[in-house]
mmCIF file of C-alpha atoms and ligand atoms in Angstrom:
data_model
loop_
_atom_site.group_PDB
_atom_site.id
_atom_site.type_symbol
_atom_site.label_atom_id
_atom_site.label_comp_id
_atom_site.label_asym_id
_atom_site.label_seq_id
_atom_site.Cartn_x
_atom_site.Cartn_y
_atom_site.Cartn_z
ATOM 1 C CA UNK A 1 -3.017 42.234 4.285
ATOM 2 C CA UNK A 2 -3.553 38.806 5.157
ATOM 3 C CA UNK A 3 -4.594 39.374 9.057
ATOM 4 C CA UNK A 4 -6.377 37.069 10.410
ATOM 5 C CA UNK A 5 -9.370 36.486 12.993
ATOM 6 C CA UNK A 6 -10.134 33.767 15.730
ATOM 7 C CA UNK A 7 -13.970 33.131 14.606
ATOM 8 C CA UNK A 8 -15.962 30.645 17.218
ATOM 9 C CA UNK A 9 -18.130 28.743 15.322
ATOM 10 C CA UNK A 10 -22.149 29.301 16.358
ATOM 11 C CA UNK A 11 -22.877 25.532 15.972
ATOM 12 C CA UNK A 12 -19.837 23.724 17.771
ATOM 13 C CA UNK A 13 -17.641 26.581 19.257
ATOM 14 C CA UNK A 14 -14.410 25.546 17.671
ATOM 15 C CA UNK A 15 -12.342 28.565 17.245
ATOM 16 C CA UNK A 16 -11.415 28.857 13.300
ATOM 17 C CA UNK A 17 -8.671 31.228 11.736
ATOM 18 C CA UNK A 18 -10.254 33.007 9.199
ATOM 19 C CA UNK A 19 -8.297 36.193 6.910
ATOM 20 C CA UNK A 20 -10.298 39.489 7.706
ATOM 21 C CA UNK A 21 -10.669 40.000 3.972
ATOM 22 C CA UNK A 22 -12.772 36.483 4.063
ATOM 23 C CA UNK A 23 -14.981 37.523 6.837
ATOM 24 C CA UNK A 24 -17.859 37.945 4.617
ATOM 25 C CA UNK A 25 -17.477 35.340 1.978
ATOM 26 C CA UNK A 26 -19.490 32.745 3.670
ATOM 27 C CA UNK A 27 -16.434 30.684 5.630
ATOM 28 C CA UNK A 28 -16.899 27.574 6.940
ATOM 29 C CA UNK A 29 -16.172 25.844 10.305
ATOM 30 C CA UNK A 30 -13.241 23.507 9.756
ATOM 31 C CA UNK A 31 -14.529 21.089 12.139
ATOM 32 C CA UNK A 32 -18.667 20.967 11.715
ATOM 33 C CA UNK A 33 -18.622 22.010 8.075
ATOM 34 C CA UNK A 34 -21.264 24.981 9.293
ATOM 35 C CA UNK A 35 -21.678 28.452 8.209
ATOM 36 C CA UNK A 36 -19.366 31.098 10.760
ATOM 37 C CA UNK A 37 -21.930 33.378 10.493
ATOM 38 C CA UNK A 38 -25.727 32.611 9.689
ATOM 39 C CA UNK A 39 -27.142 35.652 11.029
ATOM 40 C CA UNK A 40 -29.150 34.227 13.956
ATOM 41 C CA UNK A 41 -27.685 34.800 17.801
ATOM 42 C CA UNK A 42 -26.405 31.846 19.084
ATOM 43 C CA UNK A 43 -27.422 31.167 22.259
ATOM 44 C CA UNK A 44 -24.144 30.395 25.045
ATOM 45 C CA UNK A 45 -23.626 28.176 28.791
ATOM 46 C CA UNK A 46 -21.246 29.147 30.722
ATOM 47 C CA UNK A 47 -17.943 27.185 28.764
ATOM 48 C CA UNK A 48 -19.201 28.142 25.130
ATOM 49 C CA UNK A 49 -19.420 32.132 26.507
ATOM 50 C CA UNK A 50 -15.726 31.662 27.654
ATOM 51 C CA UNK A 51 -14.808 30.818 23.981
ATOM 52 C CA UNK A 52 -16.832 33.541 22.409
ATOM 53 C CA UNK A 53 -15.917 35.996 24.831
ATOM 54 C CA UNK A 54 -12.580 35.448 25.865
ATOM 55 C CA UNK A 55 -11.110 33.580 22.898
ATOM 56 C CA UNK A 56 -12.487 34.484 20.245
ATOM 57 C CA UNK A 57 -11.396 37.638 18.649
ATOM 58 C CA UNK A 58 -14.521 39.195 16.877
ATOM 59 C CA UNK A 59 -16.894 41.838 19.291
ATOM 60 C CA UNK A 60 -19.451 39.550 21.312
ATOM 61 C CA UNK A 61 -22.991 41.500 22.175
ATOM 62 C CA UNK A 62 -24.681 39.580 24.277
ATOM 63 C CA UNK A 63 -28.773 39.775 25.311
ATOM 64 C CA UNK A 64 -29.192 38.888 28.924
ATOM 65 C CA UNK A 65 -32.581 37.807 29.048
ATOM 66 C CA UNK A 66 -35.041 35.271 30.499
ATOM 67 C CA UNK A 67 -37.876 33.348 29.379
ATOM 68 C CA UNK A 68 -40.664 34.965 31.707
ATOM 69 C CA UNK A 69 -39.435 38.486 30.716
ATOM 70 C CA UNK A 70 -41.784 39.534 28.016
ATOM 71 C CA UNK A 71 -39.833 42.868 27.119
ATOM 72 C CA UNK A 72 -37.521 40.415 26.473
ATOM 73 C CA UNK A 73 -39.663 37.995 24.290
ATOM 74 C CA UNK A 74 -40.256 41.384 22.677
ATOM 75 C CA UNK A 75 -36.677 42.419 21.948
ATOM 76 C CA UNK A 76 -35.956 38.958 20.327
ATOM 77 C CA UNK A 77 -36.736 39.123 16.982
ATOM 78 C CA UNK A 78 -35.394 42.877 17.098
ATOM 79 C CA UNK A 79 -32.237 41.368 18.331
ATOM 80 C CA UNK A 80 -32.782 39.115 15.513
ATOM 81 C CA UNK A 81 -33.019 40.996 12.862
ATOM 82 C CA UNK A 82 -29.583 43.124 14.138
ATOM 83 C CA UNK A 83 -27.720 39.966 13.773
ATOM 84 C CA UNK A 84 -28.205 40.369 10.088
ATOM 85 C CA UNK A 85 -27.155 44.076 10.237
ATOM 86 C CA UNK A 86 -24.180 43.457 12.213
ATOM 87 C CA UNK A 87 -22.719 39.804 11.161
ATOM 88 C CA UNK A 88 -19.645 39.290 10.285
ATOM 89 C CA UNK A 89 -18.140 42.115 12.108
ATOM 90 C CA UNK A 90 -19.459 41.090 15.383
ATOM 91 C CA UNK A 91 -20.796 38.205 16.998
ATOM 92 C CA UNK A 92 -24.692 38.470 18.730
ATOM 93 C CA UNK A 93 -25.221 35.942 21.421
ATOM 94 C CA UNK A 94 -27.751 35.368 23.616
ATOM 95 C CA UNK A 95 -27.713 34.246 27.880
ATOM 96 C CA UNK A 96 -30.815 32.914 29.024
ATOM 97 C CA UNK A 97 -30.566 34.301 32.881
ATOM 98 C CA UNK A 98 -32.834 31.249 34.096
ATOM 99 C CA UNK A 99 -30.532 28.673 32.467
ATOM 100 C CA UNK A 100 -27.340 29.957 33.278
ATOM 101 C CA UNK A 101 -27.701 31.807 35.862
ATOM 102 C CA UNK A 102 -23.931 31.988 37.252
ATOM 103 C CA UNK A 103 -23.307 34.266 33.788
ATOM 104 C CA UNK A 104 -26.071 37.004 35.000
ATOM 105 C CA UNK A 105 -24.366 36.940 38.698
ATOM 106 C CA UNK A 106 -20.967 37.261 37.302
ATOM 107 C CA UNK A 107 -21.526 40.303 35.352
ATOM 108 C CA UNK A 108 -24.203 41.975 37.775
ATOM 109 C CA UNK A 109 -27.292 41.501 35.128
ATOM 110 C CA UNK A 110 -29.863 43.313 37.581
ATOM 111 C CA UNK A 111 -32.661 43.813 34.913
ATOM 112 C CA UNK A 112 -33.270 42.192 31.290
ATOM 113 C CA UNK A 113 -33.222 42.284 28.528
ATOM 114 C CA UNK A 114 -29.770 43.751 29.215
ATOM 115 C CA UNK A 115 -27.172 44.163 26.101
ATOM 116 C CA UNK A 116 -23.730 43.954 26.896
ATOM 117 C CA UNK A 117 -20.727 44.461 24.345
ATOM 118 C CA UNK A 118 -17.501 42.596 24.769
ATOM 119 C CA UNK A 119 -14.069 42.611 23.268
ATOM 120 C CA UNK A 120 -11.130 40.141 23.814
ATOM 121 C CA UNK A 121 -13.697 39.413 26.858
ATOM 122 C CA UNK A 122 -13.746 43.050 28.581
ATOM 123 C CA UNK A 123 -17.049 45.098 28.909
ATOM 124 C CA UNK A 124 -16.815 47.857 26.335
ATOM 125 C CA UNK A 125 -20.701 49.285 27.164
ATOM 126 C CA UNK A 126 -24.335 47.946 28.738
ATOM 127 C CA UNK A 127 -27.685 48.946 28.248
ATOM 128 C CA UNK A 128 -30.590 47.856 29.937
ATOM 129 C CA UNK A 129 -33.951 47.652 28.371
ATOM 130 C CA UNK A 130 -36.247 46.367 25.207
ATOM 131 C CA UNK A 131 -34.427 48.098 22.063
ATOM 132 C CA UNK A 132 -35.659 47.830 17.767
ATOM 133 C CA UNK A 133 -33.471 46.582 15.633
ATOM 134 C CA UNK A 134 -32.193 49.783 14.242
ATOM 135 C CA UNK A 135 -31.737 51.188 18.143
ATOM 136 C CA UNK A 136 -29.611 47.931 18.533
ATOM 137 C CA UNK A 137 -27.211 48.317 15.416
ATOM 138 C CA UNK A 138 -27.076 52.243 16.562
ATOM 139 C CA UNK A 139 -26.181 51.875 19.464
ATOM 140 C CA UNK A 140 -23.159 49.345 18.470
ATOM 141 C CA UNK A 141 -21.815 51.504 16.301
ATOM 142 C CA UNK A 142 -21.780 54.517 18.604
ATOM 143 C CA UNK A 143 -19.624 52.123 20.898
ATOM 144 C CA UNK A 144 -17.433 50.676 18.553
ATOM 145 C CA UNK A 145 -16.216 54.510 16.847
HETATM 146 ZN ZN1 ZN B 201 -18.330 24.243 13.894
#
């Protein structure tokens, strides 16, 4: 099998063809030269979540969350520490709600942190709330089958 996968690259957000079977060997970004997948969330605006989420073909979980939210604050290096549980099968991102705040409206983000899991840029699941690391990953992977 020599299926491939539309990868957004963390650094630059230029979506790269990479072979499923390649996923975890380390692949580069054609363009930057950057690891795919370095096991820390990127953080998105409003056009680079449009790539990630809509484009890109790899499961996006996103933390809604904002900088005065200390739950949030909390959850961060929990979320953290699930990106290098989860990576390369899925992509962790995160939405500062002060920042960006059109991206909160637009998907109805009425508390934070809030987790949201996307694929080919449809809500698969939500839950609101600080979660551990292991909560996080279980929680995926109850979604996901
Ligand atoms: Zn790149």
């Amino acid at each position: 099998m020599s299926e491939a996968l539309l990868v957004a690259c963390p650094h630059c957000h230029t979506l790269n063809r990479v072979p499923h079977t390649r996923l975890a060997e380390a692949p580069v970004c054609g363009r930057c030269g950057k690891r795919l997948f370095d096991a820390h969330p990127v953080a998105l605006d409003a056009a680079s979540f449009d790539v990630h989420a809509g484009r890109a073909e790899l499961p996006l979980l996103v933390d809604f969350w904002a900088p005065w939210c200390g739950p949030c604050l909390t959850m961060a290096p929990q979320f953290q520490a699930a990106a290098v549980q989860l990576e390369p099968q899925l992509r962790l991102a995160k939405v500062d709600t002060e920042a960006v705040p059109a991206l909160g409206a637009r998907f109805g983000i009425r508390s934070i942190p809030t987790l949201v899991l996307f694929r080919h840029g449809r809500e698969l699941a939500r839950q609101s709330g600080a979660m551990s690391a292991a909560d996080i990953v279980r929680w995926v992977r109850a979604q996901r089958g």
